mmCIF file of C-alpha atoms in Angstrom:
data_model
loop_
_atom_site.group_PDB
_atom_site.id
_atom_site.type_symbol
_atom_site.label_atom_id
_atom_site.label_comp_id
_atom_site.label_asym_id
_atom_site.label_seq_id
_atom_site.Cartn_x
_atom_site.Cartn_y
_atom_site.Cartn_z
ATOM 1 C CA UNK A 1 3.382 -14.079 -15.235
ATOM 2 C CA UNK A 2 5.558 -15.418 -18.283
ATOM 3 C CA UNK A 3 7.070 -12.748 -20.234
ATOM 4 C CA UNK A 4 9.509 -12.567 -23.134
ATOM 5 C CA UNK A 5 11.423 -9.668 -21.494
ATOM 6 C CA UNK A 6 11.436 -7.823 -18.301
ATOM 7 C CA UNK A 7 9.247 -4.613 -18.935
ATOM 8 C CA UNK A 8 11.186 -2.491 -16.694
ATOM 9 C CA UNK A 9 14.709 -2.681 -16.130
ATOM 10 C CA UNK A 10 14.497 -1.604 -12.495
ATOM 11 C CA UNK A 11 12.179 -0.622 -9.791
ATOM 12 C CA UNK A 12 11.765 3.222 -9.248
ATOM 13 C CA UNK A 13 13.845 4.504 -6.210
ATOM 14 C CA UNK A 14 11.539 4.806 -3.023
ATOM 15 C CA UNK A 15 12.094 7.210 -0.294
ATOM 16 C CA UNK A 16 11.820 4.953 2.683
ATOM 17 C CA UNK A 17 12.060 5.721 6.373
ATOM 18 C CA UNK A 18 12.579 2.367 7.647
ATOM 19 C CA UNK A 19 16.072 1.193 8.596
ATOM 20 C CA UNK A 20 17.930 -2.095 7.824
ATOM 21 C CA UNK A 21 16.363 -5.200 9.244
ATOM 22 C CA UNK A 22 13.509 -3.420 10.977
ATOM 23 C CA UNK A 23 9.928 -5.044 11.261
ATOM 24 C CA UNK A 24 7.301 -3.137 9.696
ATOM 25 C CA UNK A 25 5.297 -1.490 12.466
ATOM 26 C CA UNK A 26 1.602 -1.880 13.153
ATOM 27 C CA UNK A 27 -0.235 1.283 12.036
ATOM 28 C CA UNK A 28 -2.050 3.333 14.395
ATOM 29 C CA UNK A 29 -5.694 2.995 14.413
ATOM 30 C CA UNK A 30 -8.354 5.683 15.417
ATOM 31 C CA UNK A 31 -11.279 3.638 14.148
ATOM 32 C CA UNK A 32 -11.631 -0.074 13.022
ATOM 33 C CA UNK A 33 -14.485 1.095 10.824
ATOM 34 C CA UNK A 34 -12.527 3.886 9.012
ATOM 35 C CA UNK A 35 -11.916 1.696 5.724
ATOM 36 C CA UNK A 36 -15.705 1.298 5.202
ATOM 37 C CA UNK A 37 -16.080 5.321 4.819
ATOM 38 C CA UNK A 38 -13.240 6.131 2.663
ATOM 39 C CA UNK A 39 -12.499 9.227 4.810
ATOM 40 C CA UNK A 40 -9.326 11.429 4.542
ATOM 41 C CA UNK A 41 -8.031 9.824 7.468
ATOM 42 C CA UNK A 42 -8.266 6.566 5.733
ATOM 43 C CA UNK A 43 -6.335 7.700 2.698
ATOM 44 C CA UNK A 44 -3.690 9.041 4.917
ATOM 45 C CA UNK A 45 -3.456 5.772 6.664
ATOM 46 C CA UNK A 46 -3.059 3.967 3.362
ATOM 47 C CA UNK A 47 -0.193 6.508 2.361
ATOM 48 C CA UNK A 48 1.432 5.737 5.525
ATOM 49 C CA UNK A 49 1.159 2.058 5.264
ATOM 50 C CA UNK A 50 2.442 2.018 1.534
ATOM 51 C CA UNK A 51 5.716 3.953 2.987
ATOM 52 C CA UNK A 52 6.071 1.659 5.964
ATOM 53 C CA UNK A 53 5.638 -1.723 3.812
ATOM 54 C CA UNK A 54 7.323 -0.757 0.566
ATOM 55 C CA UNK A 55 10.777 -1.799 1.727
ATOM 56 C CA UNK A 56 9.628 -5.438 2.518
ATOM 57 C CA UNK A 57 8.450 -5.873 -1.123
ATOM 58 C CA UNK A 58 10.795 -7.249 -3.992
ATOM 59 C CA UNK A 59 10.492 -8.075 -7.697
ATOM 60 C CA UNK A 60 11.336 -11.859 -8.452
ATOM 61 C CA UNK A 61 12.573 -12.776 -11.710
ATOM 62 C CA UNK A 62 13.276 -16.393 -12.612
ATOM 63 C CA UNK A 63 14.176 -16.773 -16.141
ATOM 64 C CA UNK A 64 11.340 -15.575 -18.228
ATOM 65 C CA UNK A 65 9.024 -15.697 -15.190
ATOM 66 C CA UNK A 66 8.277 -12.376 -13.331
ATOM 67 C CA UNK A 67 6.424 -11.755 -9.886
ATOM 68 C CA UNK A 68 6.481 -10.431 -6.412
ATOM 69 C CA UNK A 69 8.050 -11.440 -3.454
ATOM 70 C CA UNK A 70 8.266 -10.146 0.376
ATOM 71 C CA UNK A 71 10.626 -10.405 3.295
ATOM 72 C CA UNK A 72 9.775 -12.221 6.327
ATOM 73 C CA UNK A 73 12.783 -12.058 8.233
ATOM 74 C CA UNK A 74 15.764 -9.885 9.000
ATOM 75 C CA UNK A 75 18.340 -12.180 7.569
ATOM 76 C CA UNK A 76 16.614 -11.722 4.106
ATOM 77 C CA UNK A 77 14.209 -14.848 3.628
ATOM 78 C CA UNK A 78 11.825 -14.065 0.911
ATOM 79 C CA UNK A 79 8.363 -15.793 0.116
ATOM 80 C CA UNK A 80 6.640 -15.773 -3.190
ATOM 81 C CA UNK A 81 4.626 -18.204 -5.112
ATOM 82 C CA UNK A 82 6.392 -21.148 -6.367
ATOM 83 C CA UNK A 83 4.973 -20.869 -10.031
ATOM 84 C CA UNK A 84 6.813 -17.424 -9.997
ATOM 85 C CA UNK A 85 10.223 -19.450 -10.131
ATOM 86 C CA UNK A 86 9.114 -21.535 -13.066
ATOM 87 C CA UNK A 87 6.389 -23.709 -14.443
ATOM 88 C CA UNK A 88 6.003 -26.698 -12.012
ATOM 89 C CA UNK A 89 6.325 -30.236 -13.452
ATOM 90 C CA UNK A 90 4.265 -32.984 -11.541
ATOM 91 C CA UNK A 91 4.720 -36.734 -11.694
ATOM 92 C CA UNK A 92 3.452 -39.563 -9.809
ATOM 93 C CA UNK A 93 5.655 -42.297 -8.366
ATOM 94 C CA UNK A 94 2.956 -44.726 -7.202
ATOM 95 C CA UNK A 95 0.782 -42.729 -5.101
ATOM 96 C CA UNK A 96 3.477 -40.148 -4.395
ATOM 97 C CA UNK A 97 3.301 -36.812 -5.930
ATOM 98 C CA UNK A 98 6.492 -35.339 -6.977
ATOM 99 C CA UNK A 99 6.962 -31.672 -8.051
ATOM 100 C CA UNK A 100 10.100 -30.183 -9.813
ATOM 101 C CA UNK A 101 10.718 -26.692 -10.901
ATOM 102 C CA UNK A 102 13.196 -26.027 -13.867
ATOM 103 C CA UNK A 103 15.217 -23.255 -12.223
ATOM 104 C CA UNK A 104 17.769 -20.861 -14.000
ATOM 105 C CA UNK A 105 21.133 -20.909 -12.593
ATOM 106 C CA UNK A 106 20.249 -17.283 -10.805
ATOM 107 C CA UNK A 107 17.205 -15.522 -9.581
ATOM 108 C CA UNK A 108 17.171 -11.818 -9.856
ATOM 109 C CA UNK A 109 15.829 -9.869 -6.836
ATOM 110 C CA UNK A 110 15.173 -6.165 -6.914
ATOM 111 C CA UNK A 111 14.083 -4.539 -3.616
ATOM 112 C CA UNK A 112 13.710 -0.732 -2.658
ATOM 113 C CA UNK A 113 17.366 -0.424 -2.360
ATOM 114 C CA UNK A 114 19.247 -2.672 -4.377
ATOM 115 C CA UNK A 115 19.264 -5.242 -7.169
ATOM 116 C CA UNK A 116 21.170 -8.689 -6.835
ATOM 117 C CA UNK A 117 21.209 -12.304 -7.908
ATOM 118 C CA UNK A 118 21.244 -15.393 -5.811
ATOM 119 C CA UNK A 119 22.136 -19.034 -6.766
ATOM 120 C CA UNK A 120 19.049 -20.924 -7.391
ATOM 121 C CA UNK A 121 20.715 -24.305 -6.404
ATOM 122 C CA UNK A 122 21.425 -23.325 -2.958
ATOM 123 C CA UNK A 123 18.811 -20.384 -2.167
ATOM 124 C CA UNK A 124 15.436 -21.872 -3.317
ATOM 125 C CA UNK A 125 14.093 -24.171 -0.288
ATOM 126 C CA UNK A 126 12.942 -27.390 -2.111
ATOM 127 C CA UNK A 127 9.934 -28.309 -0.276
ATOM 128 C CA UNK A 128 7.182 -30.519 -2.159
ATOM 129 C CA UNK A 129 4.518 -29.324 0.287
ATOM 130 C CA UNK A 130 5.314 -25.636 -0.078
ATOM 131 C CA UNK A 131 5.510 -26.020 -3.759
ATOM 132 C CA UNK A 132 2.269 -27.761 -3.842
ATOM 133 C CA UNK A 133 0.311 -25.119 -2.099
ATOM 134 C CA UNK A 134 2.150 -22.753 -4.626
ATOM 135 C CA UNK A 135 4.436 -21.076 -2.059
ATOM 136 C CA UNK A 136 8.110 -20.970 -1.997
ATOM 137 C CA UNK A 137 10.952 -19.726 0.315
ATOM 138 C CA UNK A 138 14.107 -18.145 -1.000
ATOM 139 C CA UNK A 139 17.092 -17.613 1.407
ATOM 140 C CA UNK A 140 18.828 -14.554 0.026
ATOM 141 C CA UNK A 141 21.512 -14.439 2.865
ATOM 142 C CA UNK A 142 21.300 -10.528 2.661
ATOM 143 C CA UNK A 143 20.055 -8.408 5.268
ATOM 144 C CA UNK A 144 16.378 -7.273 4.521
ATOM 145 C CA UNK A 145 15.637 -3.470 4.049
ATOM 146 C CA UNK A 146 12.631 -4.278 6.406
ATOM 147 C CA UNK A 147 10.323 -7.631 6.913
ATOM 148 C CA UNK A 148 6.732 -8.212 7.565
ATOM 149 C CA UNK A 149 5.641 -10.185 10.731
ATOM 150 C CA UNK A 150 3.342 -13.213 10.347
ATOM 151 C CA UNK A 151 -0.364 -12.797 11.278
ATOM 152 C CA UNK A 152 -2.777 -15.482 12.374
ATOM 153 C CA UNK A 153 -4.563 -16.579 9.036
ATOM 154 C CA UNK A 154 -6.799 -18.884 10.604
ATOM 155 C CA UNK A 155 -8.557 -15.948 12.387
ATOM 156 C CA UNK A 156 -9.180 -14.263 8.911
ATOM 157 C CA UNK A 157 -12.888 -13.845 8.172
ATOM 158 C CA UNK A 158 -15.075 -12.786 5.242
ATOM 159 C CA UNK A 159 -15.734 -9.266 5.442
ATOM 160 C CA UNK A 160 -12.354 -8.525 7.097
ATOM 161 C CA UNK A 161 -10.276 -5.485 5.389
ATOM 162 C CA UNK A 162 -6.995 -6.339 3.825
ATOM 163 C CA UNK A 163 -4.415 -4.745 1.574
ATOM 164 C CA UNK A 164 -2.096 -6.251 -1.007
ATOM 165 C CA UNK A 165 1.164 -4.870 -2.634
ATOM 166 C CA UNK A 166 3.074 -6.166 -5.547
ATOM 167 C CA UNK A 167 4.376 -5.509 -8.969
ATOM 168 C CA UNK A 168 1.493 -6.209 -11.675
ATOM 169 C CA UNK A 169 2.661 -6.449 -15.202
ATOM 170 C CA UNK A 170 0.658 -3.387 -16.480
ATOM 171 C CA UNK A 171 2.207 -1.041 -13.734
ATOM 172 C CA UNK A 172 5.516 -1.717 -15.574
ATOM 173 C CA UNK A 173 7.661 -2.493 -12.322
ATOM 174 C CA UNK A 174 6.145 0.042 -10.223
ATOM 175 C CA UNK A 175 5.183 -1.085 -6.719
ATOM 176 C CA UNK A 176 1.166 -1.047 -6.418
ATOM 177 C CA UNK A 177 -1.093 -1.057 -3.502
ATOM 178 C CA UNK A 178 -4.525 -2.783 -3.511
ATOM 179 C CA UNK A 179 -7.185 -2.486 -0.775
ATOM 180 C CA UNK A 180 -10.354 -4.596 -0.509
ATOM 181 C CA UNK A 181 -11.669 -7.364 1.687
ATOM 182 C CA UNK A 182 -11.717 -11.231 2.252
ATOM 183 C CA UNK A 183 -15.001 -12.394 0.517
ATOM 184 C CA UNK A 184 -14.743 -16.132 1.222
ATOM 185 C CA UNK A 185 -12.731 -19.099 2.691
ATOM 186 C CA UNK A 186 -12.921 -21.747 0.191
ATOM 187 C CA UNK A 187 -11.325 -24.719 -1.447
ATOM 188 C CA UNK A 188 -11.550 -24.504 -5.313
ATOM 189 C CA UNK A 189 -11.151 -26.820 -8.362
ATOM 190 C CA UNK A 190 -8.402 -24.675 -9.930
ATOM 191 C CA UNK A 191 -6.098 -26.573 -11.894
ATOM 192 C CA UNK A 192 -2.727 -26.859 -10.197
ATOM 193 C CA UNK A 193 -1.021 -28.458 -13.121
ATOM 194 C CA UNK A 194 -0.773 -31.813 -15.232
ATOM 195 C CA UNK A 195 1.226 -34.963 -14.721
ATOM 196 C CA UNK A 196 3.540 -36.248 -17.612
ATOM 197 C CA UNK A 197 0.703 -38.749 -18.384
ATOM 198 C CA UNK A 198 -1.731 -35.762 -18.780
ATOM 199 C CA UNK A 199 -3.757 -36.098 -15.700
ATOM 200 C CA UNK A 200 -5.087 -32.733 -14.307
ATOM 201 C CA UNK A 201 -4.287 -32.162 -10.943
ATOM 202 C CA UNK A 202 -6.505 -29.549 -8.874
ATOM 203 C CA UNK A 203 -5.470 -27.694 -5.705
ATOM 204 C CA UNK A 204 -6.368 -29.334 -2.383
ATOM 205 C CA UNK A 205 -5.507 -26.587 -0.092
ATOM 206 C CA UNK A 206 -7.796 -23.773 1.300
ATOM 207 C CA UNK A 207 -7.674 -20.321 -0.205
ATOM 208 C CA UNK A 208 -8.701 -16.817 0.916
ATOM 209 C CA UNK A 209 -10.605 -15.052 -1.759
ATOM 210 C CA UNK A 210 -9.508 -11.579 -1.863
ATOM 211 C CA UNK A 211 -11.885 -8.860 -3.354
ATOM 212 C CA UNK A 212 -9.607 -6.320 -5.128
ATOM 213 C CA UNK A 213 -8.659 -5.418 -8.655
ATOM 214 C CA UNK A 214 -5.373 -7.440 -8.797
ATOM 215 C CA UNK A 215 -3.888 -8.670 -12.078
ATOM 216 C CA UNK A 216 -1.230 -11.014 -13.252
ATOM 217 C CA UNK A 217 2.334 -10.081 -11.950
ATOM 218 C CA UNK A 218 0.943 -9.852 -8.370
ATOM 219 C CA UNK A 219 1.531 -13.504 -7.998
ATOM 220 C CA UNK A 220 3.420 -13.957 -4.851
ATOM 221 C CA UNK A 221 2.322 -10.692 -3.164
ATOM 222 C CA UNK A 222 1.331 -10.589 0.411
ATOM 223 C CA UNK A 223 -2.098 -10.090 1.864
ATOM 224 C CA UNK A 224 -1.622 -7.831 4.913
ATOM 225 C CA UNK A 225 -4.086 -7.269 7.674
ATOM 226 C CA UNK A 226 -4.793 -4.080 9.387
ATOM 227 C CA UNK A 227 -1.975 -4.672 11.821
ATOM 228 C CA UNK A 228 0.616 -4.835 8.911
ATOM 229 C CA UNK A 229 1.006 -8.613 9.316
ATOM 230 C CA UNK A 230 0.822 -11.079 6.402
ATOM 231 C CA UNK A 231 -1.746 -13.692 6.516
ATOM 232 C CA UNK A 232 -1.727 -15.098 2.935
ATOM 233 C CA UNK A 233 0.072 -15.133 -0.566
ATOM 234 C CA UNK A 234 -1.603 -14.217 -3.600
ATOM 235 C CA UNK A 235 -1.558 -16.965 -6.270
ATOM 236 C CA UNK A 236 -4.299 -16.607 -8.619
ATOM 237 C CA UNK A 237 -5.964 -13.448 -10.353
ATOM 238 C CA UNK A 238 -9.420 -14.593 -10.704
ATOM 239 C CA UNK A 239 -10.847 -18.220 -11.443
ATOM 240 C CA UNK A 240 -9.057 -19.997 -14.287
ATOM 241 C CA UNK A 241 -11.140 -23.095 -15.687
ATOM 242 C CA UNK A 242 -9.169 -26.311 -16.662
ATOM 243 C CA UNK A 243 -10.320 -25.735 -20.257
ATOM 244 C CA UNK A 244 -8.727 -22.417 -20.380
ATOM 245 C CA UNK A 245 -5.510 -23.607 -18.852
ATOM 246 C CA UNK A 246 -5.219 -26.377 -21.564
ATOM 247 C CA UNK A 247 -6.162 -23.976 -24.361
ATOM 248 C CA UNK A 248 -3.398 -21.527 -23.359
ATOM 249 C CA UNK A 249 -0.806 -24.054 -22.809
ATOM 250 C CA UNK A 250 -1.364 -25.557 -26.344
ATOM 251 C CA UNK A 251 -1.547 -22.032 -27.717
ATOM 252 C CA UNK A 252 2.010 -21.228 -26.060
ATOM 253 C CA UNK A 253 3.664 -24.190 -27.730
ATOM 254 C CA UNK A 254 2.045 -23.707 -31.153
ATOM 255 C CA UNK A 255 0.079 -26.859 -31.040
ATOM 256 C CA UNK A 256 -3.116 -24.949 -32.142
ATOM 257 C CA UNK A 257 -1.289 -23.858 -35.395
ATOM 258 C CA UNK A 258 0.199 -20.610 -36.623
ATOM 259 C CA UNK A 259 -0.484 -17.867 -33.982
ATOM 260 C CA UNK A 260 -1.165 -15.323 -36.815
ATOM 261 C CA UNK A 261 -3.497 -16.353 -39.403
ATOM 262 C CA UNK A 262 -2.351 -16.620 -42.936
ATOM 263 C CA UNK A 263 -3.731 -14.555 -45.873
ATOM 264 C CA UNK A 264 -7.238 -15.357 -46.545
ATOM 265 C CA UNK A 265 -7.329 -18.018 -43.942
ATOM 266 C CA UNK A 266 -8.793 -18.082 -40.219
ATOM 267 C CA UNK A 267 -7.054 -20.353 -37.663
ATOM 268 C CA UNK A 268 -9.927 -20.020 -35.017
ATOM 269 C CA UNK A 269 -8.323 -22.321 -32.409
ATOM 270 C CA UNK A 270 -5.075 -20.432 -32.382
ATOM 271 C CA UNK A 271 -6.838 -16.908 -32.396
ATOM 272 C CA UNK A 272 -9.014 -18.332 -29.304
ATOM 273 C CA UNK A 273 -5.957 -19.530 -27.563
ATOM 274 C CA UNK A 274 -4.189 -16.076 -27.936
ATOM 275 C CA UNK A 275 -7.257 -14.362 -26.739
ATOM 276 C CA UNK A 276 -7.366 -16.656 -23.809
ATOM 277 C CA UNK A 277 -3.981 -15.818 -22.763
ATOM 278 C CA UNK A 278 -4.581 -12.015 -23.193
ATOM 279 C CA UNK A 279 -7.454 -12.172 -20.948
ATOM 280 C CA UNK A 280 -5.431 -14.392 -18.357
ATOM 281 C CA UNK A 281 -2.551 -11.841 -18.389
ATOM 282 C CA UNK A 282 -4.156 -8.304 -18.612
ATOM 283 C CA UNK A 283 -7.829 -8.427 -17.502
ATOM 284 C CA UNK A 284 -8.444 -8.002 -13.881
ATOM 285 C CA UNK A 285 -11.608 -9.923 -12.893
ATOM 286 C CA UNK A 286 -11.843 -7.771 -9.520
ATOM 287 C CA UNK A 287 -10.734 -10.650 -7.307
ATOM 288 C CA UNK A 288 -7.965 -13.356 -6.532
ATOM 289 C CA UNK A 289 -7.065 -16.302 -4.352
ATOM 290 C CA UNK A 290 -4.355 -16.309 -1.792
ATOM 291 C CA UNK A 291 -2.986 -19.341 0.029
ATOM 292 C CA UNK A 292 -2.958 -18.722 3.827
ATOM 293 C CA UNK A 293 0.632 -18.427 5.060
ATOM 294 C CA UNK A 294 0.157 -21.245 7.581
ATOM 295 C CA UNK A 295 1.001 -23.565 4.648
ATOM 296 C CA UNK A 296 4.493 -22.432 4.985
ATOM 297 C CA UNK A 297 4.262 -24.146 8.480
ATOM 298 C CA UNK A 298 8.180 -24.785 8.892
ATOM 299 C CA UNK A 299 9.011 -21.090 8.433
ATOM 300 C CA UNK A 300 6.060 -20.063 10.459
ATOM 301 C CA UNK A 301 7.110 -21.817 13.422
ATOM 302 C CA UNK A 302 10.714 -20.430 13.067
ATOM 303 C CA UNK A 303 9.732 -16.965 12.750
ATOM 304 C CA UNK A 304 11.101 -15.201 15.878
ATOM 305 C CA UNK A 305 8.553 -12.636 17.495
ATOM 306 C CA UNK A 306 9.966 -9.083 18.064
ATOM 307 C CA UNK A 307 8.410 -5.984 19.402
ATOM 308 C CA UNK A 308 5.809 -4.536 17.097
ATOM 309 C CA UNK A 309 7.361 -1.061 17.878
ATOM 310 C CA UNK A 310 10.595 -1.719 16.116
ATOM 311 C CA UNK A 311 12.361 1.399 15.368
ATOM 312 C CA UNK A 312 12.516 2.779 11.901
#
């Protein structure tokens, strides 16, 4: 989500029970079907999971871009969506696609216990494959308050219950919990970006469609299974057509004319561009797309298994 200023100057302090560098534990299950019935026990379970998982979430601010990230290791590695770090620039070198992100000198990270900056030049892993899939890895070099273990996204199926946690724009910096299901596994024609020559690029990787009322700002949030393991990263809040993508891009650079109509005039293209941007940023379509975490293959192979009963 691109913003002109940070809506909230800090993340509200959370009373957490997890200790430093502890892996988020798996929740205790009394029934695999409890989420279908919305029982009192289900509510208690979600409250408990929110408390357990909150210490693994962080706000990521890169220049005027804001999103969500989450810890995946005890030494402070954070995963987010690559577009949270900045507008990706695409170019073709023959048949080779090259991707760059204009990073600010420092990236701000706010977790449940502290706020700090990291130098982008040495902390952001420059990996074109990850960036193409809209994933990014940040090496903060600071111990994580807690971290989430990888799950097996290849076993994720439509109908499976999942939760997501992040910092949507309309929540003004407050950590929010979403609950829903995986509704589909799919490949889409969503626009990934444009080359310098104006060629439209579409995503080629697989997505998990999650049915929950997510909105802009939750980009980079983890999609978590019922064992408290992350299986995917939210990258899109609802479908976004190539036409609307072009329209909002032109409107953001004032190429459609004055954003505010002059007296006794009506600049319809500019107004439509503004409206499209507002819809994209603030209206939840009730679903979104998430990139399976296995696309972050290098780190997935490196993550060291630890006991699921890590002490808090």
